[in-house]
Short mmCIF file of C-alpha atoms in Angstrom, two decimals:
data_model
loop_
_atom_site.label_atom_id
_atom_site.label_comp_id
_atom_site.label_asym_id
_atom_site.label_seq_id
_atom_site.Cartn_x
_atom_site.Cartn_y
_atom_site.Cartn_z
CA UNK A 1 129.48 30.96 161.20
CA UNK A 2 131.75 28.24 162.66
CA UNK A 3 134.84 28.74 164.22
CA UNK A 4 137.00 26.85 161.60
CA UNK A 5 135.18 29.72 158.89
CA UNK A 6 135.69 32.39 161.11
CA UNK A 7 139.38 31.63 161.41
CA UNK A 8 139.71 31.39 158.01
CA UNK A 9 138.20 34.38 157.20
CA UNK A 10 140.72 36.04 160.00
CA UNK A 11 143.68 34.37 158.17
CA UNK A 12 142.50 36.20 154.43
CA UNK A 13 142.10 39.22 156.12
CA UNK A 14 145.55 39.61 157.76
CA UNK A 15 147.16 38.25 154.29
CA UNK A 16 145.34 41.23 152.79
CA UNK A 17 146.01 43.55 155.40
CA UNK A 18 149.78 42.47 155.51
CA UNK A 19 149.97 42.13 151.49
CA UNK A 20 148.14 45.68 150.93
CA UNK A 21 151.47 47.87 151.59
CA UNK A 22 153.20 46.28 148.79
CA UNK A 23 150.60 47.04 145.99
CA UNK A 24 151.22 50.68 145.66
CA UNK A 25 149.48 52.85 143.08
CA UNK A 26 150.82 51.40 139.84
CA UNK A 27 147.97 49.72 138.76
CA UNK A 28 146.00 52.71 138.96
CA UNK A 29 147.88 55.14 137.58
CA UNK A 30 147.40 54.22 134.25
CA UNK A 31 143.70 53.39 132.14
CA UNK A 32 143.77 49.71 130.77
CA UNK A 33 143.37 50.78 126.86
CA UNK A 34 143.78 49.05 124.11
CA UNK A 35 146.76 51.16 123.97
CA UNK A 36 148.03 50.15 126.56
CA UNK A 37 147.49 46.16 125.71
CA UNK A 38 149.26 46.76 122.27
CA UNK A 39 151.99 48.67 123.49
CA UNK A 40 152.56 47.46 127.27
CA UNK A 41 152.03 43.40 126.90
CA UNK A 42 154.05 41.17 124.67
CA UNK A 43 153.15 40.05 121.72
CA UNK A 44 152.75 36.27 123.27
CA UNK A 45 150.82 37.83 126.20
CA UNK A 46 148.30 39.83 123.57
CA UNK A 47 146.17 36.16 122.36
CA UNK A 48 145.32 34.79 125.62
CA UNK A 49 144.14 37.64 126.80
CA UNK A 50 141.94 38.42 124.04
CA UNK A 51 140.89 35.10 124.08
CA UNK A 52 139.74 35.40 127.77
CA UNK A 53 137.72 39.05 126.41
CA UNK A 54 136.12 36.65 124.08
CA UNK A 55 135.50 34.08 126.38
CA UNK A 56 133.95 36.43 128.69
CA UNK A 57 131.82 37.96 125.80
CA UNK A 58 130.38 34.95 125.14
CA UNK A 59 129.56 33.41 128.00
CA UNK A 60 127.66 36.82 128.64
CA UNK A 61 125.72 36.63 125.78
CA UNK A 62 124.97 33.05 126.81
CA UNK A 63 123.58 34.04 129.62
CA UNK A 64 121.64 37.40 128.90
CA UNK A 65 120.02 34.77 126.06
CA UNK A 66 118.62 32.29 128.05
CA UNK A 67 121.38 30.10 127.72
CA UNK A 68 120.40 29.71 124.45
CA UNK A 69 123.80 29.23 122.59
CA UNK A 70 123.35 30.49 119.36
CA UNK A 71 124.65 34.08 119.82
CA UNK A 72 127.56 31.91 122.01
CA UNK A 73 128.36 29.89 119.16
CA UNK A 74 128.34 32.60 116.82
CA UNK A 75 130.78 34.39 118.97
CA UNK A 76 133.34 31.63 119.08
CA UNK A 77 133.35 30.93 115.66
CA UNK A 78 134.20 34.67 114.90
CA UNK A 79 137.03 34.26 116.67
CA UNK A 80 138.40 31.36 116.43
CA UNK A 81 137.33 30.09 113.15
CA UNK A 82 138.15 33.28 111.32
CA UNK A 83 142.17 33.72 111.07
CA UNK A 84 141.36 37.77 110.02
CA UNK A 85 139.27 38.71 113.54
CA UNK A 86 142.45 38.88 115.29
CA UNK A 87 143.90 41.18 113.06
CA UNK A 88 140.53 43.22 112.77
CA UNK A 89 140.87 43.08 116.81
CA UNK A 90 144.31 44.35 116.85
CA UNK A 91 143.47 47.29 113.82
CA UNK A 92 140.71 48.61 115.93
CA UNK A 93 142.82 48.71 119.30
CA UNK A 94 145.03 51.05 117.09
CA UNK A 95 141.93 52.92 115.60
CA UNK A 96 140.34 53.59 118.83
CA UNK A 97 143.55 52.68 121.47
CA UNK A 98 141.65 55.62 124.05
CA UNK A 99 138.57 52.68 124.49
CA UNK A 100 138.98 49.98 126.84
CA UNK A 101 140.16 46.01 124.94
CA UNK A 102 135.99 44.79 126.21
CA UNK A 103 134.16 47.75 124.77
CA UNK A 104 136.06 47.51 121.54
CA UNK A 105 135.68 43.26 121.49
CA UNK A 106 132.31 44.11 122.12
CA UNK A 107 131.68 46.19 119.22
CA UNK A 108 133.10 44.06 117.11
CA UNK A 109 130.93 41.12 118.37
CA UNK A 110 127.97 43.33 117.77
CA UNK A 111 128.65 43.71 114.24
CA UNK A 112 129.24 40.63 113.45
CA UNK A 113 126.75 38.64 115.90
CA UNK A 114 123.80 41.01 116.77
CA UNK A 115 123.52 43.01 119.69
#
C-alpha cells in the first residue's frame, strides 16, 4: 500500500472515529417496516424510495439471470408502466406493515414476474 493510500485510509478512519459519537442509537431503535415508511417518511419521500427498492430488485434479478434482461424488463414495466403497482405497493405495506418495504416489493415482483 502506498503512503498517499495509507494516509487516506488514516484520514476515513479518524472522520469515522470522530463522527461515531454523534450517531447515537436512533437508527437502531426502531425496525425499518413498511410501517414505518408509510407512517415516518413524507408522502414526497415515499416514491423515490420505492423506486430505488425496485431498482435494486431488478438489477438483482438481472444479475441472478445471467444478465439476461427479461425478468429486468418485466420488473420495470410493473412499476413504472402500471399507474395501480404503486397503490398495490402502498395497500400491502398497510396489509403486512410488520415486513420489511424489500421483502414485501419482492413478493409482489414474484407474483407478477416469476420467482
Amino acid at each position: 500500500m502506498s503512503d498517499r493510500q495509507t494516509s487516506k485510509r488514516r484520514g476515513y478512519i479518524s472522520t469515522v472515529l470522530v463522527l461515531l459519537p454523534l450517531t447515537g442509537t436512533g437508527a437502531w431503535a426502531t425496525d425499518f417496516t413498511a410501517k414505518v415508511v408509510m407512517e415516518k417518511m413524507k408522502a414526497e419521500e415515499r416514491y423515490p424510495y420505492i423506486a430505488g427498492v425496485v431498482e435494486g430488485l431488478a438489477y438483482a434479478r438481472y444479475e441472478r439471470d445471467g444478465k439476461k434482461t427479461e425478468s429486468m424488463k418485466c420488473i420495470y414495466d410493473w412499476f413504472y408502466e402500471k399507474p395501480e403497482s404503486i397503490n398495490l405497493i402502498y395497500a400491502a405495506f398497510g396489509r403486512y406493515s410488520e415486513f420489511t418495504p424489500g421483502a414485501i416489493i419482492g413478493a409482489l415482483v414474484a407474483k407478477s414476474c416469476g420467482d
